[in-house]
Amino acid sequence: KALAKKADEQSAHFTNEDATKQGLILPFIQQVLGYNVFDVGEVMPEYTADTHLKKGEKVDYALLVNGEVQIIIECKPYNDPLNLKHAAQLFRYFTNTTTRIAILTNGRTYQFYSDVDAKNKMDDEPFLTLELNQIDNHIAKEISKLTKESFDIDSIVNAASDLKYLNKIKSVIEKQFVNPDPKFCDFLTSEVYSGTKTQKVKDQFEQIIRKALKRFLNDSLNKRLNSAITPDLENEPVEQLIEKSDDGIVTTEDEAQGYLIVKAIMSEVVDLKRVCARDTKSYFGVLLDDNNRKPICRLRFNTAQKYISITINSDKEEIKEPIDTLEDIYKFASVLKNTVNFYE
């Protein structure tokens, strides 16, 4: 979180690769992965292996465990997109050394590669991608396996294989939810309909499937919301959150429900007791630690078109997005969770 805040506040200073290394990547190696950047026996800069590589070709850093190179890191400037075409030496090091983990990073995005598809040949796709400002508990758990203290290459490679295919399957499922393809629709139709599948029937079931997927997603989100609410909130009906104050401020049912959804989302990154509400005449505010200097979001539900405004940096700048239903708040889950990084 501290690094994410630093990246946000000092991004203008990371104008080249060296600045990015010094300001973000070396602190990540030391603070997150646990390697001593001042000990060349653990972190070797400008590493060259004794192989048949191109003359003078190096990787930016090699991380050593028990004297053996286990992780190689290629760095790019902060504002550069990550592209494997610009990191060909990582591929060559995989082919000519026993290294099985590679990291490509620009200081804010970290792509982790292994040799899942073919041993000693680096995969074209990362098995894990970490965005510095969007670290959740699942990613943190996987990153912990790469730390010096917990490093176990066999368990890491096994996890890499699972993660790679898990992410691919997840991506396929997400695409089907957004736009189910004919094969997927045909499969589901066959499970529930035994008649002749004319084009009219196919078109009818495509619409039914779209509605069913949307309803399934909404039901799942509601279950998640209910399970995330603390016992105190479970015993407190929504009506008790709806208040009318002496100054004319009325907390509506939609605002109360929206607040509970935001709390459910934030429960993944902070203790729910830290997420507080403060209603005003123009918007319903959600704050961290009940501190108006730590805004998470504002629910603007006083007009026909509802909006949610979410803090996007430490300067308290916001994005304002329209929402059609309360469930639309979940679309901004990652942005909401990221607000914590601006205050810690």
Short mmCIF file of C-alpha atoms in Angstrom, two decimals:
data_model
loop_
_atom_site.label_atom_id
_atom_site.label_comp_id
_atom_site.label_asym_id
_atom_site.label_seq_id
_atom_site.Cartn_x
_atom_site.Cartn_y
_atom_site.Cartn_z
CA LYS A 1 0.00 0.00 0.00
CA ALA A 2 2.84 2.36 0.82
CA LEU A 3 4.43 1.67 -2.57
CA ALA A 4 1.12 2.20 -4.35
CA LYS A 5 0.71 5.54 -2.61
CA LYS A 6 4.29 6.48 -3.51
CA ALA A 7 3.71 5.54 -7.15
CA ASP A 8 0.61 7.70 -7.27
CA GLU A 9 2.14 10.71 -5.54
CA GLN A 10 5.53 10.67 -7.30
CA SER A 11 4.63 9.34 -10.74
CA ALA A 12 5.84 12.56 -12.40
CA HIS A 13 9.37 11.85 -11.15
CA PHE A 14 9.62 8.36 -12.66
CA THR A 15 10.67 9.67 -16.06
CA ASN A 16 13.21 6.98 -16.92
CA GLU A 17 14.16 3.41 -16.10
CA ASP A 18 16.75 4.25 -13.44
CA ALA A 19 14.30 6.44 -11.52
CA THR A 20 11.70 3.69 -11.71
CA LYS A 21 14.17 1.13 -10.40
CA GLN A 22 15.30 3.28 -7.51
CA GLY A 23 11.89 4.58 -6.50
CA LEU A 24 9.66 1.55 -7.00
CA ILE A 25 11.27 -1.68 -8.14
CA LEU A 26 14.07 -1.97 -5.58
CA PRO A 27 11.66 -1.13 -2.73
CA PHE A 28 9.31 -3.82 -4.09
CA ILE A 29 12.14 -6.38 -4.11
CA GLN A 30 13.08 -5.49 -0.53
CA GLN A 31 9.75 -4.69 1.12
CA VAL A 32 7.44 -7.12 -0.66
CA LEU A 33 9.67 -10.01 -1.74
CA GLY A 34 12.02 -9.75 1.24
CA TYR A 35 15.39 -9.77 -0.54
CA ASN A 36 18.21 -7.54 0.72
CA VAL A 37 18.91 -5.14 -2.14
CA PHE A 38 22.23 -4.18 -0.50
CA ASP A 39 23.53 -7.76 -0.59
CA VAL A 40 24.72 -8.86 -4.04
CA GLY A 41 24.49 -12.41 -2.75
CA GLU A 42 20.73 -11.94 -2.81
CA VAL A 43 20.11 -9.24 -5.41
CA MET A 44 22.58 -9.08 -8.30
CA PRO A 45 22.16 -6.04 -10.59
CA GLU A 46 23.06 -6.19 -14.29
CA TYR A 47 23.30 -9.96 -14.13
CA THR A 48 25.06 -11.87 -16.90
CA ALA A 49 24.97 -15.66 -16.99
CA ASP A 50 27.81 -17.80 -18.32
CA THR A 51 25.82 -19.00 -21.33
CA HIS A 52 25.69 -18.67 -25.08
CA LEU A 53 23.77 -15.42 -24.90
CA LYS A 54 24.44 -12.35 -26.96
CA LYS A 55 27.64 -10.62 -25.93
CA GLY A 56 27.03 -8.13 -23.14
CA GLU A 57 23.37 -9.08 -22.76
CA LYS A 58 22.15 -8.71 -19.19
CA VAL A 59 19.01 -8.76 -17.13
CA ASP A 60 18.41 -5.91 -14.71
CA TYR A 61 18.29 -8.02 -11.55
CA ALA A 62 18.76 -11.61 -10.50
CA LEU A 63 17.38 -12.79 -7.15
CA LEU A 64 19.39 -15.54 -5.52
CA VAL A 65 18.32 -18.13 -2.97
CA ASN A 66 21.09 -20.21 -1.38
CA GLY A 67 23.51 -18.94 -4.01
CA GLU A 68 21.35 -20.02 -6.96
CA VAL A 69 19.60 -17.62 -9.33
CA GLN A 70 15.89 -18.28 -8.93
CA ILE A 71 14.20 -15.14 -10.28
CA ILE A 72 15.27 -12.80 -13.06
CA ILE A 73 13.79 -9.32 -13.45
CA GLU A 74 13.63 -7.07 -16.49
CA CYS A 75 12.71 -3.44 -15.83
CA LYS A 76 11.08 -0.80 -18.01
CA PRO A 77 10.34 2.90 -17.39
CA TYR A 78 7.22 3.70 -15.38
CA ASN A 79 5.15 4.94 -18.31
CA ASP A 80 6.21 2.25 -20.79
CA PRO A 81 3.73 -0.50 -21.65
CA LEU A 82 4.96 -4.00 -20.88
CA ASN A 83 5.72 -5.90 -24.06
CA LEU A 84 7.68 -9.14 -24.27
CA LYS A 85 9.08 -8.02 -27.62
CA HIS A 86 11.27 -5.65 -25.61
CA ALA A 87 12.39 -8.34 -23.17
CA ALA A 88 13.81 -11.00 -25.45
CA GLN A 89 16.69 -11.63 -23.04
CA LEU A 90 14.24 -13.12 -20.55
CA PHE A 91 13.36 -15.80 -23.09
CA ARG A 92 17.01 -16.50 -23.80
CA TYR A 93 17.89 -16.73 -20.10
CA PHE A 94 15.14 -19.28 -19.61
CA THR A 95 16.50 -21.41 -22.42
CA ASN A 96 20.11 -21.29 -21.26
CA THR A 97 19.82 -21.35 -17.44
CA THR A 98 17.92 -23.21 -14.72
CA THR A 99 15.88 -20.12 -13.82
CA ARG A 100 12.15 -20.82 -13.83
CA ILE A 101 10.65 -17.51 -12.70
CA ALA A 102 10.89 -14.19 -14.55
CA ILE A 103 9.38 -10.81 -13.79
CA LEU A 104 8.74 -8.04 -16.31
CA THR A 105 7.84 -4.73 -14.68
CA ASN A 106 7.53 -0.99 -15.11
CA GLY A 107 7.24 -0.41 -11.38
CA ARG A 108 3.46 -0.27 -11.27
CA THR A 109 2.62 -3.49 -13.10
CA TYR A 110 4.46 -6.75 -12.37
CA GLN A 111 4.07 -9.68 -14.75
CA PHE A 112 5.25 -13.06 -13.46
CA TYR A 113 6.29 -15.73 -15.96
CA SER A 114 7.30 -19.37 -15.70
CA ASP A 115 7.70 -22.36 -17.99
CA VAL A 116 4.32 -24.02 -17.58
CA ASP A 117 3.84 -25.04 -21.23
CA ALA A 118 7.37 -26.36 -21.90
CA LYS A 119 10.21 -26.72 -19.41
CA ASN A 120 13.07 -24.22 -19.84
CA LYS A 121 11.01 -22.23 -22.33
CA MET A 122 9.38 -19.12 -20.92
CA ASP A 123 5.64 -18.89 -21.52
CA ASP A 124 4.29 -16.14 -23.75
CA GLU A 125 1.72 -15.18 -21.12
CA PRO A 126 2.22 -14.40 -17.42
CA PHE A 127 0.74 -16.74 -14.84
CA LEU A 128 0.14 -13.78 -12.54
CA THR A 129 -0.15 -10.03 -13.02
CA LEU A 130 0.07 -7.63 -10.11
CA GLU A 131 -1.13 -4.04 -10.37
CA LEU A 132 0.51 -2.11 -7.55
CA ASN A 133 -2.67 -0.16 -6.83
CA GLN A 134 -5.01 -3.16 -6.99
CA ILE A 135 -3.56 -5.80 -4.68
CA ASP A 136 -6.24 -8.02 -3.18
CA ASN A 137 -5.91 -10.89 -0.71
CA HIS A 138 -5.76 -13.55 -3.43
CA ILE A 139 -2.85 -11.92 -5.25
CA ALA A 140 -1.05 -11.17 -1.97
CA LYS A 141 -1.25 -14.87 -1.08
CA GLU A 142 0.35 -15.89 -4.38
CA ILE A 143 3.07 -13.23 -4.13
CA SER A 144 3.99 -14.49 -0.66
CA LYS A 145 5.14 -17.78 -2.24
CA LEU A 146 7.85 -15.85 -4.11
CA THR A 147 9.31 -14.22 -1.02
CA LYS A 148 12.77 -15.16 0.18
CA GLU A 149 11.36 -16.58 3.39
CA SER A 150 8.84 -18.89 1.71
CA PHE A 151 10.57 -19.64 -1.60
CA ASP A 152 9.92 -23.18 -2.85
CA ILE A 153 10.38 -23.50 -6.60
CA ASP A 154 8.33 -26.70 -6.96
CA SER A 155 5.27 -25.30 -5.20
CA ILE A 156 5.64 -22.02 -7.11
CA VAL A 157 5.74 -23.73 -10.51
CA ASN A 158 2.79 -25.95 -9.59
CA ALA A 159 0.84 -22.90 -8.47
CA ALA A 160 1.87 -21.09 -11.67
CA SER A 161 0.34 -23.84 -13.76
CA ASP A 162 -2.93 -23.72 -11.84
CA LEU A 163 -3.06 -19.91 -11.90
CA LYS A 164 -2.38 -19.67 -15.61
CA TYR A 165 -5.26 -21.94 -16.58
CA LEU A 166 -7.52 -20.62 -13.82
CA ASN A 167 -7.13 -17.11 -15.21
CA LYS A 168 -7.79 -18.31 -18.76
CA ILE A 169 -10.94 -20.16 -17.72
CA LYS A 170 -12.07 -17.15 -15.71
CA SER A 171 -11.59 -14.97 -18.78
CA VAL A 172 -13.66 -17.35 -20.92
CA ILE A 173 -16.46 -17.34 -18.34
CA GLU A 174 -16.40 -13.54 -18.11
CA LYS A 175 -16.73 -13.26 -21.89
CA GLN A 176 -19.71 -15.63 -21.87
CA PHE A 177 -21.45 -13.53 -19.24
CA VAL A 178 -20.98 -10.40 -21.32
CA ASN A 179 -21.71 -11.92 -24.72
CA PRO A 180 -22.54 -15.66 -24.77
CA ASP A 181 -21.36 -17.25 -28.00
CA PRO A 182 -23.49 -19.67 -30.10
CA LYS A 183 -21.68 -22.81 -28.86
CA PHE A 184 -22.26 -21.86 -25.23
CA CYS A 185 -25.91 -21.04 -25.91
CA ASP A 186 -26.33 -24.31 -27.78
CA PHE A 187 -24.84 -26.25 -24.86
CA LEU A 188 -27.19 -24.65 -22.32
CA THR A 189 -30.19 -25.00 -24.61
CA SER A 190 -29.49 -28.73 -25.05
CA GLU A 191 -29.45 -29.16 -21.26
CA VAL A 192 -33.04 -27.92 -20.88
CA TYR A 193 -34.72 -28.27 -24.29
CA SER A 194 -35.19 -31.53 -26.22
CA GLY A 195 -37.10 -30.23 -29.23
CA THR A 196 -35.83 -29.25 -32.64
CA LYS A 197 -33.55 -26.24 -32.40
CA THR A 198 -34.79 -24.05 -35.22
CA GLN A 199 -33.32 -20.59 -35.71
CA LYS A 200 -36.36 -19.13 -33.96
CA VAL A 201 -35.77 -21.40 -30.97
CA LYS A 202 -32.07 -20.51 -30.90
CA ASP A 203 -32.86 -16.78 -30.95
CA GLN A 204 -35.43 -17.23 -28.18
CA PHE A 205 -33.04 -19.17 -25.97
CA GLU A 206 -30.21 -16.71 -26.57
CA GLN A 207 -32.34 -13.99 -24.96
CA ILE A 208 -33.38 -16.32 -22.13
CA ILE A 209 -29.75 -17.27 -21.49
CA ARG A 210 -28.67 -13.62 -21.38
CA LYS A 211 -31.37 -12.89 -18.80
CA ALA A 212 -30.50 -16.02 -16.81
CA LEU A 213 -26.81 -15.11 -16.70
CA LYS A 214 -27.62 -11.60 -15.53
CA ARG A 215 -29.99 -12.89 -12.86
CA PHE A 216 -27.47 -15.49 -11.71
CA LEU A 217 -24.82 -12.78 -11.37
CA ASN A 218 -27.17 -10.51 -9.42
CA ASP A 219 -28.21 -13.34 -7.10
CA SER A 220 -24.56 -14.24 -6.48
CA LEU A 221 -23.71 -10.63 -5.70
CA ASN A 222 -26.59 -10.40 -3.26
CA LYS A 223 -25.44 -13.55 -1.47
CA ARG A 224 -21.93 -12.14 -1.28
CA LEU A 225 -23.31 -8.92 0.14
CA ASN A 226 -25.29 -10.73 2.81
CA SER A 227 -22.33 -12.88 3.85
CA ALA A 228 -20.05 -9.83 4.14
CA ILE A 229 -22.32 -7.90 6.48
CA THR A 230 -21.27 -8.07 10.12
CA PRO A 231 -23.55 -9.65 12.74
CA ASP A 232 -24.37 -6.17 14.04
CA LEU A 233 -25.56 -5.08 10.62
CA GLU A 234 -27.47 -8.33 10.08
CA ASN A 235 -29.49 -7.56 13.18
CA GLU A 236 -30.04 -3.99 12.02
CA PRO A 237 -32.76 -3.74 9.36
CA VAL A 238 -32.25 -1.32 6.51
CA GLU A 239 -35.10 0.78 7.87
CA GLN A 240 -32.94 1.66 10.87
CA LEU A 241 -30.34 3.13 8.54
CA ILE A 242 -32.94 5.41 7.01
CA GLU A 243 -32.90 8.58 9.04
CA LYS A 244 -34.38 12.04 8.87
CA SER A 245 -32.43 14.75 10.64
CA ASP A 246 -33.51 18.15 11.88
CA ASP A 247 -31.71 19.90 9.01
CA GLY A 248 -33.80 18.19 6.36
CA ILE A 249 -31.32 15.46 5.39
CA VAL A 250 -33.12 12.21 4.58
CA THR A 251 -31.24 8.95 4.12
CA THR A 252 -33.23 6.99 1.54
CA GLU A 253 -33.55 3.22 1.28
CA ASP A 254 -31.48 3.22 -1.93
CA GLU A 255 -28.70 5.13 -0.16
CA ALA A 256 -28.76 2.70 2.75
CA GLN A 257 -28.65 -0.30 0.39
CA GLY A 258 -25.88 1.31 -1.66
CA TYR A 259 -23.90 1.90 1.51
CA LEU A 260 -24.18 -1.78 2.46
CA ILE A 261 -22.95 -2.78 -1.00
CA VAL A 262 -19.92 -0.50 -0.67
CA LYS A 263 -19.23 -2.02 2.77
CA ALA A 264 -19.40 -5.52 1.29
CA ILE A 265 -16.85 -4.55 -1.36
CA MET A 266 -14.54 -2.83 1.11
CA SER A 267 -14.66 -5.83 3.45
CA GLU A 268 -12.04 -7.48 1.24
CA VAL A 269 -9.41 -4.88 2.13
CA VAL A 270 -10.33 -3.27 5.47
CA ASP A 271 -12.17 -4.01 8.70
CA LEU A 272 -15.84 -3.18 8.14
CA LYS A 273 -15.90 -1.05 11.29
CA ARG A 274 -13.65 1.44 9.48
CA VAL A 275 -16.18 2.06 6.69
CA CYS A 276 -18.55 4.81 7.81
CA ALA A 277 -21.41 6.86 6.40
CA ARG A 278 -22.07 10.58 6.43
CA ASP A 279 -25.18 11.83 4.67
CA THR A 280 -25.61 15.36 3.30
CA LYS A 281 -28.33 17.14 1.35
CA SER A 282 -26.55 16.70 -1.98
CA TYR A 283 -24.98 13.24 -1.60
CA PHE A 284 -24.48 10.25 0.70
CA GLY A 285 -20.80 10.01 1.64
CA VAL A 286 -18.85 6.86 2.51
CA LEU A 287 -15.66 7.52 4.49
CA LEU A 288 -12.74 5.58 5.87
CA ASP A 289 -12.39 5.88 9.66
CA ASP A 290 -15.30 8.37 9.75
CA ASN A 291 -12.81 10.98 8.53
CA ASN A 292 -13.94 13.46 5.88
CA ARG A 293 -10.32 13.66 4.74
CA LYS A 294 -10.54 10.00 3.75
CA PRO A 295 -13.44 9.84 1.28
CA ILE A 296 -14.14 6.51 -0.40
CA CYS A 297 -17.11 7.48 -2.54
CA ARG A 298 -20.25 9.59 -2.77
CA LEU A 299 -23.62 8.16 -3.71
CA ARG A 300 -25.49 10.80 -5.70
CA PHE A 301 -29.00 9.40 -5.72
CA ASN A 302 -31.07 12.59 -5.49
CA THR A 303 -31.81 12.82 -9.22
CA ALA A 304 -33.52 10.54 -11.74
CA GLN A 305 -30.11 9.37 -12.99
CA LYS A 306 -28.08 7.94 -10.13
CA TYR A 307 -24.31 8.48 -9.97
CA ILE A 308 -21.40 7.24 -7.88
CA SER A 309 -18.33 9.44 -7.40
CA ILE A 310 -15.17 7.58 -6.38
CA THR A 311 -11.87 8.98 -5.12
CA ILE A 312 -9.05 8.10 -7.55
CA ASN A 313 -5.92 9.64 -6.00
CA SER A 314 -4.46 11.16 -2.85
CA ASP A 315 -5.50 14.64 -4.02
CA LYS A 316 -9.14 13.56 -3.51
CA GLU A 317 -9.95 13.87 -7.21
CA GLU A 318 -13.00 11.84 -8.24
CA ILE A 319 -14.53 10.05 -11.15
CA LYS A 320 -18.29 10.34 -11.53
CA GLU A 321 -20.05 7.38 -13.13
CA PRO A 322 -23.76 6.80 -13.86
CA ILE A 323 -25.42 3.67 -12.46
CA ASP A 324 -28.76 2.20 -13.48
CA THR A 325 -29.16 -0.28 -10.62
CA LEU A 326 -27.58 -0.63 -7.20
CA GLU A 327 -25.83 -3.79 -8.41
CA ASP A 328 -23.89 -1.60 -10.86
CA ILE A 329 -21.80 -0.44 -7.88
CA TYR A 330 -20.01 -3.80 -8.07
CA LYS A 331 -18.61 -2.81 -11.47
CA PHE A 332 -16.38 -0.33 -9.64
CA ALA A 333 -15.21 -2.75 -6.93
CA SER A 334 -11.51 -2.55 -7.81
CA VAL A 335 -11.57 1.26 -7.91
CA LEU A 336 -13.36 1.42 -4.57
CA LYS A 337 -10.93 -0.98 -2.90
CA ASN A 338 -8.00 0.99 -4.25
CA THR A 339 -9.04 4.12 -2.30
CA VAL A 340 -7.54 2.61 0.85
CA ASN A 341 -4.08 2.93 -0.69
CA PHE A 342 -4.34 6.73 -0.67
CA TYR A 343 -4.65 6.89 3.11
CA GLU A 344 -2.27 4.18 4.37
#
